[in-house]
Short mmCIF file of C-alpha atoms in Angstrom, two decimals:
data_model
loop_
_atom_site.label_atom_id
_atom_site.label_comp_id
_atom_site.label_asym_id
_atom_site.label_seq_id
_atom_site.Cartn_x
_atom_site.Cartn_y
_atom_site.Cartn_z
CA UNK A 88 -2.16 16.29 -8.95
CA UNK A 89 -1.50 20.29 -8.77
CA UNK A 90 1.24 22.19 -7.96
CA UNK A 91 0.93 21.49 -4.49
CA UNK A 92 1.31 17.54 -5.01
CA UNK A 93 -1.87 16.71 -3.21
CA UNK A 94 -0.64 18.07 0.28
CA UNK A 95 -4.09 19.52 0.61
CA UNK A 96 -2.39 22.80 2.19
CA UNK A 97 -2.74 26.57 0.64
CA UNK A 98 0.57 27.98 -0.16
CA UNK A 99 1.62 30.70 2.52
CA UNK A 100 -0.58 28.44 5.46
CA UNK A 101 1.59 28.01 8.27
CA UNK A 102 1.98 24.11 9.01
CA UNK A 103 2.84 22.89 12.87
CA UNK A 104 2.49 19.47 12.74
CA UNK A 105 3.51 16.36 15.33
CA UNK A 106 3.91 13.35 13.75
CA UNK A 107 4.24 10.62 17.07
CA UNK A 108 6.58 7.25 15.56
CA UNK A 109 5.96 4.24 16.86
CA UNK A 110 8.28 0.67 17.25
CA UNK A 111 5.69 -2.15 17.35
CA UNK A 112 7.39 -6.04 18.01
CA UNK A 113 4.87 -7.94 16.93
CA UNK A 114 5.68 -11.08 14.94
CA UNK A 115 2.93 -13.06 14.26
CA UNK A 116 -0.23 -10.34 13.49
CA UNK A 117 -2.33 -9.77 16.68
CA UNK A 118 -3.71 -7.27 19.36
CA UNK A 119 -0.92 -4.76 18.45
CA UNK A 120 -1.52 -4.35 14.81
CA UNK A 121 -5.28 -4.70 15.01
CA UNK A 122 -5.18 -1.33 16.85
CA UNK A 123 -2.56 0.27 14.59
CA UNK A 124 -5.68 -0.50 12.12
CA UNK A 125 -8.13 0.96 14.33
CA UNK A 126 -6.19 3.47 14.53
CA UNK A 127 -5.80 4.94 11.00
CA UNK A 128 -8.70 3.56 9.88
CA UNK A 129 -10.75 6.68 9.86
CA UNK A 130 -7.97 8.31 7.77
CA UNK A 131 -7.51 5.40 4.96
CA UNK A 132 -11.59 5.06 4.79
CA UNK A 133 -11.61 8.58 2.81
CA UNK A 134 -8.63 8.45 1.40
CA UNK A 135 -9.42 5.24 -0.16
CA UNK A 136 -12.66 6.67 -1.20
CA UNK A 137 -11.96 10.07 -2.53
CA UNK A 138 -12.28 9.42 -6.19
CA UNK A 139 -15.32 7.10 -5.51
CA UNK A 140 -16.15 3.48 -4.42
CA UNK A 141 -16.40 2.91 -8.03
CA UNK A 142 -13.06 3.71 -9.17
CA UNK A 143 -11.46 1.11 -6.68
CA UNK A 144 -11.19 -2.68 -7.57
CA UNK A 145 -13.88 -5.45 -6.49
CA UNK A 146 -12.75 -7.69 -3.08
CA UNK A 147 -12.32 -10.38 -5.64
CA UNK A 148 -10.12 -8.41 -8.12
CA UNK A 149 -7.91 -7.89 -5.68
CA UNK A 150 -7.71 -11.25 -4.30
CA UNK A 151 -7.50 -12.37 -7.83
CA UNK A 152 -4.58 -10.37 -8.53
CA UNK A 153 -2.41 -11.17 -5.06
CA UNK A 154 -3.23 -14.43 -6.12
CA UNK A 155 -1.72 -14.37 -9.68
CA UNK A 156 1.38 -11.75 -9.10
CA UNK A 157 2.19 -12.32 -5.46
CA UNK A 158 0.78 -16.02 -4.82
CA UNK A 159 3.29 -16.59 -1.42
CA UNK A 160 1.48 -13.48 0.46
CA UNK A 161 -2.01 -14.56 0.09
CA UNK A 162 -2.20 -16.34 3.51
CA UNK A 163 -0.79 -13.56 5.55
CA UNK A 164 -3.05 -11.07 3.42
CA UNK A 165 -6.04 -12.99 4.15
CA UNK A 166 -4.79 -13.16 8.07
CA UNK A 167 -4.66 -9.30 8.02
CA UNK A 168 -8.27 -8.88 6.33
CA UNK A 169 -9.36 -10.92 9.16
CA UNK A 170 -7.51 -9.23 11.95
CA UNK A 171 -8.85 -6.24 10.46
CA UNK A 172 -12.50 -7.79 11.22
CA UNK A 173 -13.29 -9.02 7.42
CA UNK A 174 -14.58 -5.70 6.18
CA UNK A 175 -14.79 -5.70 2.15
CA UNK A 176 -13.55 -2.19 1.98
CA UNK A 177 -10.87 -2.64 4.17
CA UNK A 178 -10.30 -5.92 2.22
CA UNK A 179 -10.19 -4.40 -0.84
CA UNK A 180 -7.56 -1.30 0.54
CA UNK A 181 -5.54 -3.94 2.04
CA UNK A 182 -4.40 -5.63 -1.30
CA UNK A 183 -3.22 -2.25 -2.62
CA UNK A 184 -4.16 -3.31 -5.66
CA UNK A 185 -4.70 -0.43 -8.10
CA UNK A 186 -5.19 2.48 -4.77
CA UNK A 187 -5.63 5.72 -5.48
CA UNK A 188 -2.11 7.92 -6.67
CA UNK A 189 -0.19 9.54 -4.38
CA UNK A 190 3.25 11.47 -5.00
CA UNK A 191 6.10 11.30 -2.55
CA UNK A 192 9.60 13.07 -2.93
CA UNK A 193 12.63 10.60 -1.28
CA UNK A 194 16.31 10.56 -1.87
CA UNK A 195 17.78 6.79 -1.48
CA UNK A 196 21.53 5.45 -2.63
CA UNK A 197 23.84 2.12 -1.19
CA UNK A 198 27.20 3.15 -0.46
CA UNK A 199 29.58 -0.72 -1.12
CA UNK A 200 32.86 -1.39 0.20
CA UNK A 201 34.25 -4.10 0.69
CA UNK A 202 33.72 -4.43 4.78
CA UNK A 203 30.48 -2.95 4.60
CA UNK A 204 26.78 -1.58 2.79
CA UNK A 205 24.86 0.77 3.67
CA UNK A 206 21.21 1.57 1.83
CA UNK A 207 20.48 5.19 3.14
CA UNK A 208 17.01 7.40 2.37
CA UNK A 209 15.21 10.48 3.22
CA UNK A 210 11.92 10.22 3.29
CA UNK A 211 10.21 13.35 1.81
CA UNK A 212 6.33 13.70 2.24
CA UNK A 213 3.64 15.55 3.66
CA UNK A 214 3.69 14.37 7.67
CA UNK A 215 0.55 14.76 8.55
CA UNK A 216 0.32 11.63 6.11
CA UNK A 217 2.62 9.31 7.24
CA UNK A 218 1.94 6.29 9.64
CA UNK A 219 4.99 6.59 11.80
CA UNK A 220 5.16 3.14 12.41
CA UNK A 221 8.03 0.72 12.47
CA UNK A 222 6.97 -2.67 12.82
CA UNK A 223 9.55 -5.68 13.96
CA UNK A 224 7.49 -8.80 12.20
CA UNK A 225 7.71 -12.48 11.68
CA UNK A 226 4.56 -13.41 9.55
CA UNK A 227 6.36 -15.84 6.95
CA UNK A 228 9.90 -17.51 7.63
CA UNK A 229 11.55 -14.28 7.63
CA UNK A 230 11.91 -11.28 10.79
CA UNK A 231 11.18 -8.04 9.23
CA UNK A 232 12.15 -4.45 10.41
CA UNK A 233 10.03 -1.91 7.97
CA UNK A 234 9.06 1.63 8.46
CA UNK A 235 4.72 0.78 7.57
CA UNK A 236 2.69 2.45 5.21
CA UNK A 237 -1.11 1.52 4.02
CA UNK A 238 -0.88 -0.49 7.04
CA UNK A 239 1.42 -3.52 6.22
CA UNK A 240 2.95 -2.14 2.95
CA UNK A 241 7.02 -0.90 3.46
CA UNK A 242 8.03 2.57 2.99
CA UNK A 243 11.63 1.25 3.41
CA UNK A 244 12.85 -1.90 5.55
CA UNK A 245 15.41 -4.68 5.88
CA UNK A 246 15.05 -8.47 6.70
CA UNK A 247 17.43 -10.61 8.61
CA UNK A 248 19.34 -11.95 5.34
CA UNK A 249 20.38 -8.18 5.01
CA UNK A 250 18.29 -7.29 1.91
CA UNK A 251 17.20 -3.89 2.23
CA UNK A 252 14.63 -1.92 -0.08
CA UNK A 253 13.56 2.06 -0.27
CA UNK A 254 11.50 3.35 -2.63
CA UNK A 255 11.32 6.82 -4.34
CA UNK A 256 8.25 8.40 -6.64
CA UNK A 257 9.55 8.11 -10.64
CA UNK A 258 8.34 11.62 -11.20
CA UNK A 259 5.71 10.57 -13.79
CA UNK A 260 2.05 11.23 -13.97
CA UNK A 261 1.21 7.99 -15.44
CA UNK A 262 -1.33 5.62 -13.30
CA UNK A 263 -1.99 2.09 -14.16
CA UNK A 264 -3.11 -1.62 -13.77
CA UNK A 265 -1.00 -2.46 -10.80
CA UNK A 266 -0.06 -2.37 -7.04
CA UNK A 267 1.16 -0.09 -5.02
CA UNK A 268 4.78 -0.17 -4.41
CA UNK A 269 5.07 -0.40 -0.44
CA UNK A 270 3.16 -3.69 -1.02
CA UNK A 271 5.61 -5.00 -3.62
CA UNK A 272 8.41 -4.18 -0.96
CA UNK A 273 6.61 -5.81 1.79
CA UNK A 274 6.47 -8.83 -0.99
CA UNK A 275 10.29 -8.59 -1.37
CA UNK A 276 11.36 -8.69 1.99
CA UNK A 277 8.93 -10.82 3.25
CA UNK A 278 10.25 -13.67 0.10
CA UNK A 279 13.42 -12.79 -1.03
CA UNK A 280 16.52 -13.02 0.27
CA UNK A 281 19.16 -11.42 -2.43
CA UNK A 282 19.10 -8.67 -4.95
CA UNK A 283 18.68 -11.04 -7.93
CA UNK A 284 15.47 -12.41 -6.71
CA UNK A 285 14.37 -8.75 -5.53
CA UNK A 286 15.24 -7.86 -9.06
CA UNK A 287 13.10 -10.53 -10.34
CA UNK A 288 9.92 -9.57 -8.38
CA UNK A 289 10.44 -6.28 -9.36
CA UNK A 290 10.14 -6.95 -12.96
CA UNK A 291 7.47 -9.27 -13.31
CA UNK A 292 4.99 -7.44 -10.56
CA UNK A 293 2.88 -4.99 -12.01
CA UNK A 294 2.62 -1.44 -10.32
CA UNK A 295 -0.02 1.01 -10.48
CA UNK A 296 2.38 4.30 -10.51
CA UNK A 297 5.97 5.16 -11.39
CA UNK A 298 8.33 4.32 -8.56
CA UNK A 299 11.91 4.24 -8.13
CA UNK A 300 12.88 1.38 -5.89
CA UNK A 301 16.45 0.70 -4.50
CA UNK A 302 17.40 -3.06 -3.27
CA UNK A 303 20.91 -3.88 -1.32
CA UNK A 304 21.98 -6.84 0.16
CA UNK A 305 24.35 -8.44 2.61
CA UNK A 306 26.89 -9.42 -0.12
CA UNK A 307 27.36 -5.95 -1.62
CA UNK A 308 25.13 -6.31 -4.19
CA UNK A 309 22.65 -3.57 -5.15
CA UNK A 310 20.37 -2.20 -8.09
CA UNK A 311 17.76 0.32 -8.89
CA UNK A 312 14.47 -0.86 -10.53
CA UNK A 313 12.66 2.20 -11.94
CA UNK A 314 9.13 0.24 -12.34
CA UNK A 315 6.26 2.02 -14.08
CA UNK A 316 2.53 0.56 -15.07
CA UNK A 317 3.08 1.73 -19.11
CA UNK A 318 6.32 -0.15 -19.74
CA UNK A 319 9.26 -2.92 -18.62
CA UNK A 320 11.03 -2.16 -15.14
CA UNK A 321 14.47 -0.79 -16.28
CA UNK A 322 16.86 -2.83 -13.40
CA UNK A 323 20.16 -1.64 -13.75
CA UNK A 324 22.94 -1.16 -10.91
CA UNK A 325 22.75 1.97 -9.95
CA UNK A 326 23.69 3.32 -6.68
CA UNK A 327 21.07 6.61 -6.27
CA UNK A 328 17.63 7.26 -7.13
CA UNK A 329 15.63 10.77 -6.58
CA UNK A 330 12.66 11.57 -8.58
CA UNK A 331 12.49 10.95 -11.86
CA UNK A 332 13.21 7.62 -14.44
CA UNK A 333 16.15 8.57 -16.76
CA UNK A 334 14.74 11.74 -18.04
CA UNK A 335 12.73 14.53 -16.99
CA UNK A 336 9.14 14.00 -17.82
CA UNK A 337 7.16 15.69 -15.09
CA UNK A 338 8.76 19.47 -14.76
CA UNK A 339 6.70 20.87 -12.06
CA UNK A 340 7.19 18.38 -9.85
CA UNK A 341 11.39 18.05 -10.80
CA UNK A 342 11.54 21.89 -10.40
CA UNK A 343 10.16 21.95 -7.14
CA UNK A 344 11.83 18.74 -5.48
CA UNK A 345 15.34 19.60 -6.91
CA UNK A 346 15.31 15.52 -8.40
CA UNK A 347 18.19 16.50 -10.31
CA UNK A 348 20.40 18.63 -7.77
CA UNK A 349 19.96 15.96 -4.87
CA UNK A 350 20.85 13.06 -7.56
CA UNK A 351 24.10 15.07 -8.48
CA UNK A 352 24.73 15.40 -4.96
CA UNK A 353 24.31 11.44 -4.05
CA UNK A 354 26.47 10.47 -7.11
CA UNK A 355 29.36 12.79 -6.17
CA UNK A 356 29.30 11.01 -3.05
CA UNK A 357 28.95 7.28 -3.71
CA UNK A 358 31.43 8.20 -6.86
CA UNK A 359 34.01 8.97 -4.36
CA UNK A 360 36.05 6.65 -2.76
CA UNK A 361 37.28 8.85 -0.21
CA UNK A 362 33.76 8.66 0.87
CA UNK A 363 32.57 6.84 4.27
CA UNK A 364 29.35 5.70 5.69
CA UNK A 365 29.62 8.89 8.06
CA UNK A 366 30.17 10.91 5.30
CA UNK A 367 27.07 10.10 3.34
CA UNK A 368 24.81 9.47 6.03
CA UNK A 369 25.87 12.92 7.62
CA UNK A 370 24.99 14.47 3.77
CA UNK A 371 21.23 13.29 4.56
CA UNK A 372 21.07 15.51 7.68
CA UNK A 373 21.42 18.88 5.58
CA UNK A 374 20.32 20.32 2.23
CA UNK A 375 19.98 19.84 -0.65
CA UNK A 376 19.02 16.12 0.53
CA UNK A 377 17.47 17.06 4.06
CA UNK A 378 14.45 19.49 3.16
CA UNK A 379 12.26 21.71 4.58
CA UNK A 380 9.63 22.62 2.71
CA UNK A 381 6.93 20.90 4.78
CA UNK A 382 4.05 23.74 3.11
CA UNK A 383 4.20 21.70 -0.15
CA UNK A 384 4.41 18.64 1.48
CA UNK A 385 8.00 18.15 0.67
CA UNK A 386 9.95 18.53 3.55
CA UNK A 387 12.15 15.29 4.72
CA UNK A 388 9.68 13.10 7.53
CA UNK A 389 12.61 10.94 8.83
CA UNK A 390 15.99 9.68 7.79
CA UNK A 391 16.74 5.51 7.29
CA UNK A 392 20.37 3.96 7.24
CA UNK A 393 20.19 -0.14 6.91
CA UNK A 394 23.98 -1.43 7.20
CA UNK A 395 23.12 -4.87 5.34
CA UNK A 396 25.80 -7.01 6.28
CA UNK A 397 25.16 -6.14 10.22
CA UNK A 398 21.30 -6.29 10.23
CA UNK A 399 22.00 -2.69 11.90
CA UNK A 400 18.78 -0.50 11.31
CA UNK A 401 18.92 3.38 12.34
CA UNK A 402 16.12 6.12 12.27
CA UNK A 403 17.18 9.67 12.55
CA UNK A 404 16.25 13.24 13.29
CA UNK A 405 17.94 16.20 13.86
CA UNK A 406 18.90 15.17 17.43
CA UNK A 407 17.38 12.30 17.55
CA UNK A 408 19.00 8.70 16.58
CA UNK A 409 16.90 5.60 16.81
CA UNK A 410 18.94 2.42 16.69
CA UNK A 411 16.99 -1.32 16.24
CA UNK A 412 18.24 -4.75 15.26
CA UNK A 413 16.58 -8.01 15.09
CA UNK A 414 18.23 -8.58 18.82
CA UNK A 415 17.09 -5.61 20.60
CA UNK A 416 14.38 -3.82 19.63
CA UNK A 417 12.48 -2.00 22.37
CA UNK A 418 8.96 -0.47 22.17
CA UNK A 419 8.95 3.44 22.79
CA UNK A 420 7.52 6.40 21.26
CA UNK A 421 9.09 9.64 20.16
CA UNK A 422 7.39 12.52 19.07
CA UNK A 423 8.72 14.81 16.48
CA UNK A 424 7.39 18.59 15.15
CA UNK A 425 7.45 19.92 11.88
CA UNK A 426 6.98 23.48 11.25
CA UNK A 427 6.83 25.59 7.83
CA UNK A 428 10.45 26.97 9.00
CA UNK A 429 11.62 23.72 9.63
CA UNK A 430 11.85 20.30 12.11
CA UNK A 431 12.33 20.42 15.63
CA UNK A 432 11.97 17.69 18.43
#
């Protein structure tokens, strides 16, 4: 993990990357997500790999541990490995169970009034490594809007009880016995319905990396869990989370994502009561939140608002809003560029 956060990009390389997003309604797993598989297969396969076959759990480890930590996802994991056409490595990447590390940058805080929540994010990160897809499910009792990652794991995504989840990189090099995070989201939203019993998964779920992970629901409630494999998940109700767990432990990485300059910015805001939805959603759009440095793998990918007591979902880029709901949710495409001087549609 160098100074160019695993990007895989030479500094002073010009980047011009499209990064195509997708909105999949599919609610029981099928055709559709079978070829979002087939699809990034050949990607994941290395990926996976890229530290060695060895390094990564046994098919039965991982069913082992789904089985003791996340018990209620078992049947739609197994459903997936089969969609998937029953491969043992795919298996194996599927679980997320102890993956390889990978560093992200985000910005996420809940703005709570009285009429209304809002759970807003950027989602910092290298494009060229992001799925793009935002899948509209139904594989348990509950519909699910998520932006994907690893697949079926959840980047950041709401259910139709209004709980809403985000996660951020902790800023710590530490890698352990655990899961990956968008897997423990996918576990919340797929099972819980408030931010008490997110909070609960949250501390009793192992993960494999630090991660800062932001919960809101459709009663106002909200808290940030900063989760880490080497010690307890500190859940405490917090309204913003950037890039690093209560102190500064990784300073490379804090120096070059500004964790502490976009965390003062988000608490001025939310701190604020002259503050609006509009207001902090609009702060998102332009720096220090919205970034650009897409050479380091930095630069902002896409922006999420969830509005929890609606079951409003947006996506947005400069000039481009996206707005879903469990109602109407079309299937379309839209295409979006990402240059070293910036993001343009």
């Amino acid at each position: 993990m160098d100074s160019n956060f695993a990007a895989g990009r030479a500094p002073g390389v010009e980047l011009d990357k499209a990064l195509t997003f997708r909105t999949v309604h599919e609610e029981v797993a099928g055709p559709k997500w079978q070829s979002l598989f087939h699809y990034h297969w050949p990607a994941y396969e290395p990926w996976y790999l890229a530290e060695g076959e060895r390094e990564r759990p046994s098919y039965l480890e991982c069913h082992n541990a789904l089985r003791k930590h996340m018990p209620e996802l078992l049947a739609t994991y197994r459903t997936l490995c089969e969609v998937a056409g029953g491969g043992d490595l795919s298996s194996r990447l599927l679980s997320l169970y102890r993956p390889p590390p990978y560093i992200t940058g985000c910005s996420q805080a809940v703005l709570a009034r009285p009429t209304s929540t809002v759970l807003a994010r950027n989602y910092d990160y290298p494009p060229e490594l992001c799925e793009g897809s935002i899948l509209y499910t139904r594989w348990n009792q509950r519909r699910v809007i998520a932006m994907s990652d690893c697949l079926w794991g959840v980047l950041d995504g709401m259910n139709d009880s209004g709980l809403a989840v985000s996660l951020a990189f902790g800023g710590r090099k530490v890698v352990g016995d655990g899961f990956g995070a968008p897997i423990i989201l996918r576990y919340i939203l797929e099972f819980c319905d408030t931010v008490p019993e997110a909070a609960a998964v949250l501390a009793r779920v192992p993960t494999h990396m630090a991660y800062n992970i932001t919960v809101a629901d459709a009663s106002g409630r909200y808290v940030t869990a900063m989760i880490a494999p080497d010690r307890r998940a500190s859940i405490r109700r917090v309204a913003v989370a950037t890039n690093h767990q209560k102190k500064i432990e990784w300073y490379a990485h804090a120096l070059a994502s500004e964790t502490l300059i976009r965390e003062r910015q988000l608490s001025i805001l939310v701190d604020d009561d002259a503050t609006t939805e509009e207001r902090l959603i609009s702060a998102f759009s332009a720096p220090p939140l919205f970034r650009h440095d897409y050479r380091r793998g930095l630069g902002t990918v896409y922006t999420a608002v969830y509005r929890t007591k609606e079951r409003l979902t947006q996506f947005r880029w400069p000039g481009r809003v996206l707005d879903l709901n469990f109602d109407e949710f079309p299937e379309e495409q839209i295409t979006v560029r990402y240059g070293s001087r910036g993001l343009y549609g």
